[in-house]
mmCIF file of C-alpha atoms in Angstrom:
data_model
loop_
_atom_site.group_PDB
_atom_site.id
_atom_site.type_symbol
_atom_site.label_atom_id
_atom_site.label_comp_id
_atom_site.label_asym_id
_atom_site.label_seq_id
_atom_site.Cartn_x
_atom_site.Cartn_y
_atom_site.Cartn_z
ATOM 1 C CA MET A 1 52.075 90.958 35.102
ATOM 2 C CA GLU A 2 53.903 94.300 34.924
ATOM 3 C CA GLU A 3 51.967 95.294 31.791
ATOM 4 C CA LYS A 4 48.660 94.496 33.533
ATOM 5 C CA THR A 5 49.716 96.613 36.510
ATOM 6 C CA LYS A 6 50.754 99.414 34.181
ATOM 7 C CA ASP A 7 47.443 99.286 32.284
ATOM 8 C CA PHE A 8 45.480 99.330 35.544
ATOM 9 C CA LEU A 9 47.495 102.280 36.867
ATOM 10 C CA ALA A 10 47.093 104.163 33.577
ATOM 11 C CA GLY A 11 43.316 103.762 33.725
ATOM 12 C CA ARG A 12 43.204 104.723 37.381
ATOM 13 C CA VAL A 13 45.229 107.935 37.093
ATOM 14 C CA ARG A 14 43.387 108.960 33.936
ATOM 15 C CA ASP A 15 40.061 108.575 35.753
ATOM 16 C CA LEU A 16 41.267 110.499 38.823
ATOM 17 C CA ALA A 17 42.757 113.318 36.747
ATOM 18 C CA THR A 18 39.574 113.636 34.687
ATOM 19 C CA ARG A 19 37.401 113.740 37.817
ATOM 20 C CA ALA A 20 39.593 116.450 39.358
ATOM 21 C CA TYR A 21 39.425 118.476 36.154
ATOM 22 C CA MET A 22 35.685 118.051 35.548
ATOM 23 C CA ASN A 23 34.443 118.346 39.148
ATOM 24 C CA ASN A 24 37.069 120.769 40.476
ATOM 25 C CA PHE A 25 38.071 118.929 43.656
ATOM 26 C CA VAL A 26 41.149 117.037 44.859
ATOM 27 C CA THR A 27 41.431 113.382 43.891
ATOM 28 C CA HIS A 28 44.287 111.023 44.684
ATOM 29 C CA THR A 29 45.586 107.487 44.389
ATOM 30 C CA ASP A 30 46.407 105.344 47.391
ATOM 31 C CA PHE A 31 50.087 105.124 48.310
ATOM 32 C CA LEU A 32 52.230 103.941 45.413
ATOM 33 C CA SER A 33 55.570 102.161 45.617
ATOM 34 C CA VAL A 34 58.749 103.541 44.040
ATOM 35 C CA SER A 35 58.273 101.227 41.045
ATOM 36 C CA GLU A 36 54.651 102.312 40.584
ATOM 37 C CA ILE A 37 55.632 105.986 40.637
ATOM 38 C CA ALA A 38 58.298 105.218 38.024
ATOM 39 C CA MET A 39 55.575 103.448 36.035
ATOM 40 C CA PHE A 40 53.445 106.613 36.184
ATOM 41 C CA HIS A 41 56.297 108.595 34.639
ATOM 42 C CA GLN A 42 56.562 105.943 31.912
ATOM 43 C CA ILE A 43 52.838 106.374 31.219
ATOM 44 C CA LEU A 44 53.330 110.127 30.856
ATOM 45 C CA SER A 45 56.294 109.614 28.528
ATOM 46 C CA ALA A 46 54.382 107.122 26.359
ATOM 47 C CA GLU A 47 51.580 109.671 25.961
ATOM 48 C CA GLY A 48 53.994 112.470 25.123
ATOM 49 C CA VAL A 49 53.424 114.328 28.389
ATOM 50 C CA SER A 50 56.475 115.956 29.961
ATOM 51 C CA SER A 51 56.924 115.017 33.620
ATOM 52 C CA ASN A 52 58.282 118.545 34.188
ATOM 53 C CA VAL A 53 54.859 120.074 33.474
ATOM 54 C CA HIS A 54 53.060 118.318 36.378
ATOM 55 C CA GLU A 55 49.757 118.272 34.514
ATOM 56 C CA TYR A 56 47.769 115.326 33.182
ATOM 57 C CA CYS A 57 44.388 115.245 31.454
ATOM 58 C CA GLY A 58 43.966 118.935 32.211
ATOM 59 C CA ALA A 59 44.582 118.617 35.974
ATOM 60 C CA LYS A 60 47.699 119.696 37.855
ATOM 61 C CA TYR A 61 49.200 116.956 40.012
ATOM 62 C CA VAL A 62 51.513 116.617 43.002
ATOM 63 C CA ILE A 63 53.352 113.471 44.091
ATOM 64 C CA TYR A 64 53.059 113.605 47.878
ATOM 65 C CA GLY A 65 53.893 111.185 50.686
ATOM 66 C CA GLY A 66 53.742 113.422 53.757
ATOM 67 C CA PHE A 67 57.292 114.795 53.533
ATOM 68 C CA ASP A 68 59.788 115.701 50.809
ATOM 69 C CA GLU A 69 61.941 112.558 50.911
ATOM 70 C CA ALA A 70 59.073 110.037 51.087
ATOM 71 C CA GLU A 71 59.543 106.885 49.026
ATOM 72 C CA ARG A 72 55.911 105.790 49.056
ATOM 73 C CA ALA A 73 53.610 108.549 47.843
ATOM 74 C CA MET A 74 50.212 109.426 46.412
ATOM 75 C CA ILE A 75 49.554 111.138 43.094
ATOM 76 C CA CYS A 76 47.208 113.988 43.983
ATOM 77 C CA PHE A 77 45.260 115.760 41.221
ATOM 78 C CA LEU A 78 44.273 119.347 41.997
ATOM 79 C CA PRO A 79 41.297 121.577 41.136
ATOM 80 C CA ASP A 80 42.021 124.573 38.913
ATOM 81 C CA TYR A 81 41.919 127.040 41.828
ATOM 82 C CA MET A 82 44.759 125.294 43.692
ATOM 83 C CA ASP A 83 48.457 125.157 42.827
ATOM 84 C CA GLU A 84 51.122 122.824 44.199
ATOM 85 C CA GLU A 85 52.427 125.299 46.776
ATOM 86 C CA THR A 86 48.944 125.962 48.172
ATOM 87 C CA PHE A 87 48.180 122.237 48.374
ATOM 88 C CA LEU A 88 51.397 121.492 50.272
ATOM 89 C CA MET A 89 50.833 124.380 52.702
ATOM 90 C CA MET A 90 47.309 123.159 53.426
ATOM 91 C CA GLU A 91 48.488 119.578 53.956
ATOM 92 C CA LYS A 92 51.107 120.673 56.481
ATOM 93 C CA SER A 93 48.597 122.614 58.572
ATOM 94 C CA GLU A 94 45.557 120.345 58.223
ATOM 95 C CA SER A 95 45.829 117.075 56.303
ATOM 96 C CA SER A 96 43.158 116.231 53.762
ATOM 97 C CA VAL A 97 44.658 113.216 51.940
ATOM 98 C CA CYS A 98 47.545 111.892 54.052
ATOM 99 C CA SER A 99 47.729 111.686 57.843
ATOM 100 C CA CYS A 100 50.695 111.147 60.141
ATOM 101 C CA VAL A 101 50.330 108.856 63.170
ATOM 102 C CA ARG A 102 52.804 108.991 66.029
ATOM 103 C CA ILE A 103 53.261 105.701 67.895
ATOM 104 C CA ARG A 104 54.934 105.627 71.310
ATOM 105 C CA PRO A 105 55.177 103.059 74.114
ATOM 106 C CA VAL A 106 52.876 103.554 77.080
ATOM 107 C CA ASN A 107 55.824 102.871 79.386
ATOM 108 C CA LYS A 108 59.346 103.302 77.969
ATOM 109 C CA LYS A 109 60.842 101.335 80.845
ATOM 110 C CA PHE A 110 59.147 98.100 79.740
ATOM 111 C CA ALA A 111 59.245 98.691 75.981
ATOM 112 C CA ASP A 112 60.816 96.302 73.473
ATOM 113 C CA GLU A 113 63.312 97.614 70.945
ATOM 114 C CA LEU A 114 61.050 97.915 67.911
ATOM 115 C CA ASN A 115 62.152 98.193 64.290
ATOM 116 C CA HIS A 116 60.473 98.958 60.980
ATOM 117 C CA ARG A 117 59.434 95.330 60.476
ATOM 118 C CA ASP A 118 57.778 95.186 63.909
ATOM 119 C CA TYR A 119 55.660 98.271 63.207
ATOM 120 C CA LEU A 120 54.722 97.172 59.684
ATOM 121 C CA GLY A 121 53.833 93.650 60.834
ATOM 122 C CA SER A 122 51.540 94.912 63.579
ATOM 123 C CA LEU A 123 49.796 97.278 61.167
ATOM 124 C CA MET A 124 49.300 94.547 58.558
ATOM 125 C CA ASN A 125 47.867 92.281 61.299
ATOM 126 C CA LEU A 126 45.066 94.819 61.690
ATOM 127 C CA GLY A 127 43.990 93.949 58.151
ATOM 128 C CA ILE A 128 45.463 97.110 56.614
ATOM 129 C CA GLU A 129 46.549 96.863 52.969
ATOM 130 C CA ARG A 130 50.058 98.057 52.074
ATOM 131 C CA ASP A 131 48.763 100.682 49.643
ATOM 132 C CA GLN A 132 46.948 102.384 52.524
ATOM 133 C CA LEU A 133 50.274 103.014 54.269
ATOM 134 C CA GLY A 134 53.090 105.326 53.280
ATOM 135 C CA ASP A 135 56.551 105.456 54.805
ATOM 136 C CA ILE A 136 57.211 104.301 58.356
ATOM 137 C CA LEU A 137 59.941 106.308 60.090
ATOM 138 C CA THR A 138 61.358 104.793 63.260
ATOM 139 C CA GLY A 139 63.512 106.192 66.045
ATOM 140 C CA ASP A 140 64.236 105.550 69.698
ATOM 141 C CA ASP A 141 60.905 104.768 71.402
ATOM 142 C CA VAL A 142 58.831 106.418 68.653
ATOM 143 C CA ALA A 143 57.634 105.831 65.114
ATOM 144 C CA TYR A 144 55.724 107.939 62.613
ATOM 145 C CA VAL A 145 53.419 106.234 60.130
ATOM 146 C CA PHE A 146 51.957 108.008 57.107
ATOM 147 C CA ALA A 147 48.564 106.635 56.126
ATOM 148 C CA THR A 148 45.332 107.469 54.350
ATOM 149 C CA MET A 149 42.909 109.524 56.441
ATOM 150 C CA ASP A 150 40.504 106.729 57.428
ATOM 151 C CA ILE A 151 43.280 104.235 58.109
ATOM 152 C CA ALA A 152 45.087 106.726 60.360
ATOM 153 C CA GLN A 153 42.019 106.917 62.569
ATOM 154 C CA MET A 154 41.706 103.125 62.541
ATOM 155 C CA ILE A 155 45.321 102.801 63.710
ATOM 156 C CA CYS A 156 44.644 105.171 66.602
ATOM 157 C CA ASN A 157 41.549 103.199 67.582
ATOM 158 C CA GLU A 158 42.881 99.653 67.229
ATOM 159 C CA LEU A 159 46.673 99.492 67.547
ATOM 160 C CA ILE A 160 47.383 98.946 71.235
ATOM 161 C CA ARG A 161 50.298 96.503 71.250
ATOM 162 C CA ILE A 162 53.425 95.776 69.215
ATOM 163 C CA LYS A 163 55.220 92.579 70.245
ATOM 164 C CA HIS A 164 55.081 92.788 74.066
ATOM 165 C CA THR A 165 54.916 96.573 74.162
ATOM 166 C CA SER A 166 51.718 98.482 74.896
ATOM 167 C CA VAL A 167 51.572 101.543 72.651
ATOM 168 C CA LYS A 168 49.562 104.729 72.285
ATOM 169 C CA CYS A 169 48.824 106.341 68.918
ATOM 170 C CA GLU A 170 47.824 109.864 67.986
ATOM 171 C CA ILE A 171 47.380 111.786 64.743
ATOM 172 C CA VAL A 172 49.843 114.677 64.434
ATOM 173 C CA THR A 173 50.744 117.135 61.678
ATOM 174 C CA SER A 174 53.508 116.138 59.289
ATOM 175 C CA ASP A 175 55.655 118.963 60.717
ATOM 176 C CA GLU A 176 55.547 117.212 64.103
ATOM 177 C CA CYS A 177 57.327 114.195 62.625
ATOM 178 C CA THR A 178 60.842 114.745 63.945
ATOM 179 C CA ILE A 179 62.454 111.841 62.050
ATOM 180 C CA ARG A 180 63.765 112.090 58.515
ATOM 181 C CA PRO A 181 65.869 109.686 56.422
ATOM 182 C CA LYS A 182 69.563 110.560 56.815
ATOM 183 C CA PHE A 183 71.962 110.668 53.900
ATOM 184 C CA GLU A 184 75.297 112.064 52.853
ATOM 185 C CA GLU A 185 76.135 113.529 49.467
ATOM 186 C CA VAL A 186 78.946 111.644 47.766
ATOM 187 C CA THR A 187 80.703 113.091 44.724
ATOM 188 C CA GLY A 188 83.387 111.739 42.419
ATOM 189 C CA SER A 189 84.250 110.722 38.882
ATOM 190 C CA VAL A 190 83.161 107.656 36.925
ATOM 191 C CA ALA A 191 83.804 106.418 33.402
ATOM 192 C CA SER A 192 80.097 106.451 32.506
ATOM 193 C CA GLU A 193 76.576 106.553 33.967
ATOM 194 C CA ARG A 194 76.259 102.773 33.684
ATOM 195 C CA ILE A 195 74.809 101.241 36.814
ATOM 196 C CA ASP A 196 77.802 98.936 37.320
ATOM 197 C CA ALA A 197 80.216 101.892 37.200
ATOM 198 C CA ILE A 198 78.178 103.928 39.676
ATOM 199 C CA LEU A 199 77.694 100.979 42.025
ATOM 200 C CA ALA A 200 81.438 100.424 42.057
ATOM 201 C CA PHE A 201 82.006 104.104 42.863
ATOM 202 C CA VAL A 202 79.372 104.415 45.612
ATOM 203 C CA TYR A 203 80.240 101.203 47.464
ATOM 204 C CA HIS A 204 83.986 101.060 46.708
ATOM 205 C CA LEU A 205 83.716 97.877 44.663
ATOM 206 C CA SER A 206 85.481 96.589 41.591
ATOM 207 C CA ARG A 207 83.428 96.593 38.397
ATOM 208 C CA SER A 208 83.357 92.778 38.494
ATOM 209 C CA GLU A 209 82.019 92.827 42.080
ATOM 210 C CA ALA A 210 79.335 95.312 41.012
ATOM 211 C CA GLN A 211 78.434 93.062 38.086
ATOM 212 C CA LYS A 212 78.083 90.060 40.397
ATOM 213 C CA LEU A 213 75.568 91.981 42.521
ATOM 214 C CA ILE A 214 73.540 92.657 39.393
ATOM 215 C CA GLU A 215 73.773 89.049 38.222
ATOM 216 C CA SER A 216 72.530 87.849 41.631
ATOM 217 C CA GLU A 217 69.468 90.150 41.219
ATOM 218 C CA SER A 218 70.455 92.165 44.282
ATOM 219 C CA VAL A 219 70.192 95.595 42.636
ATOM 220 C CA PHE A 220 66.920 97.484 42.245
ATOM 221 C CA ILE A 221 66.393 100.699 40.295
ATOM 222 C CA ASP A 222 63.187 102.563 41.130
ATOM 223 C CA GLY A 223 61.876 99.399 42.763
ATOM 224 C CA ARG A 224 62.575 97.095 39.818
ATOM 225 C CA THR A 225 65.315 94.514 39.456
ATOM 226 C CA ALA A 226 68.329 95.581 37.395
ATOM 227 C CA TYR A 227 69.379 92.807 35.014
ATOM 228 C CA SER A 228 72.121 94.568 33.063
ATOM 229 C CA GLY A 229 75.209 96.461 34.181
ATOM 230 C CA GLY A 230 74.962 98.485 30.984
ATOM 231 C CA TYR A 231 71.841 100.365 32.062
ATOM 232 C CA ASP A 232 72.454 104.134 32.243
ATOM 233 C CA LEU A 233 71.075 105.714 35.416
ATOM 234 C CA LYS A 234 68.756 108.686 35.020
ATOM 235 C CA GLU A 235 68.871 111.678 37.338
ATOM 236 C CA GLY A 236 66.599 111.102 40.345
ATOM 237 C CA ALA A 237 66.754 107.298 40.115
ATOM 238 C CA ARG A 238 66.483 105.508 43.458
ATOM 239 C CA VAL A 239 68.841 102.545 43.746
ATOM 240 C CA SER A 240 68.817 99.920 46.485
ATOM 241 C CA VAL A 241 71.402 97.175 46.803
ATOM 242 C CA ARG A 242 70.702 94.167 48.989
ATOM 243 C CA GLY A 243 73.280 94.041 51.786
ATOM 244 C CA HIS A 244 74.732 97.465 50.976
ATOM 245 C CA GLY A 245 72.028 100.119 51.289
ATOM 246 C CA LYS A 246 70.424 102.612 48.948
ATOM 247 C CA PHE A 247 71.092 105.930 47.254
ATOM 248 C CA ILE A 248 69.516 108.521 44.973
ATOM 249 C CA TYR A 249 71.438 109.402 41.830
ATOM 250 C CA LEU A 250 71.647 113.203 41.596
ATOM 251 C CA GLY A 251 73.151 113.206 38.127
ATOM 252 C CA MET A 252 76.248 114.408 36.303
ATOM 253 C CA GLN A 253 77.720 117.744 37.343
ATOM 254 C CA ASN A 254 80.410 118.165 34.679
ATOM 255 C CA THR A 255 83.104 116.319 32.709
ATOM 256 C CA THR A 256 86.775 116.097 33.641
ATOM 257 C CA ARG A 257 89.559 116.905 31.182
ATOM 258 C CA LYS A 258 90.138 113.196 30.682
ATOM 259 C CA GLY A 259 86.515 112.648 29.703
ATOM 260 C CA ARG A 260 85.350 111.131 32.972
ATOM 261 C CA LEU A 261 81.994 112.175 34.409
ATOM 262 C CA PHE A 262 81.841 114.023 37.703
ATOM 263 C CA ILE A 263 78.664 112.794 39.469
ATOM 264 C CA SER A 264 76.961 113.036 42.852
ATOM 265 C CA VAL A 265 74.608 110.777 44.805
ATOM 266 C CA ASN A 266 72.699 111.010 48.085
ATOM 267 C CA LYS A 267 73.728 107.893 49.994
ATOM 268 C CA PHE A 268 71.397 106.911 52.822
ATOM 269 C CA ILE A 269 73.093 106.251 56.162
#
């Protein structure tokens, strides 16, 4: 199943990149999950394309989800007259591929306490596919939903109630989204970059406890299940652990005199 998904994604991004290059306009995927974005990087690696170049089939590309820390994102292929900085500046002032919808209760006094699942469930009940939605950021009495352009307008037109709460929706610029994922940088030394060693460090576990989490299939690296504690984490890897939380591995900073590795992670709080 994963190979079929990978083959489909490879064909899709190749077609979009070629169209951007040949026709000189912006093309983009729908929203991809963390695992699908990791799959895209695998496709580049298999074809000998460096992910540091940000170019594929002649077209420059940007991975964009509405804000810097977005987990779900689109791969946007750019015309030759546009660079990444210009694209991002244009998206912040007037969206062309990804819209931001602000959802608020009509009357805060009679509003339910809504969480991420409540918002996502109500959106899916409108018949919206998951790949048409990006991240959903929730706060007190407000949520921001990143969506494709046409779906954003549909949300504004059709979403009027979540649970027992009447809501109002409006399209805003990404800069007006006042909520961002919160994290703290954690640094320390580990014996190696193995996932079991880093899990033990981040969550103050023994190595055997970390291994049990892996054996119970509770650990996910870039959206895919980790089956071995011996897997070495790569810089930028996103790790989620059922019941514990998630973090981004920032990589090794240096080595201690005793040969241990000094690493840092962004731990979401």
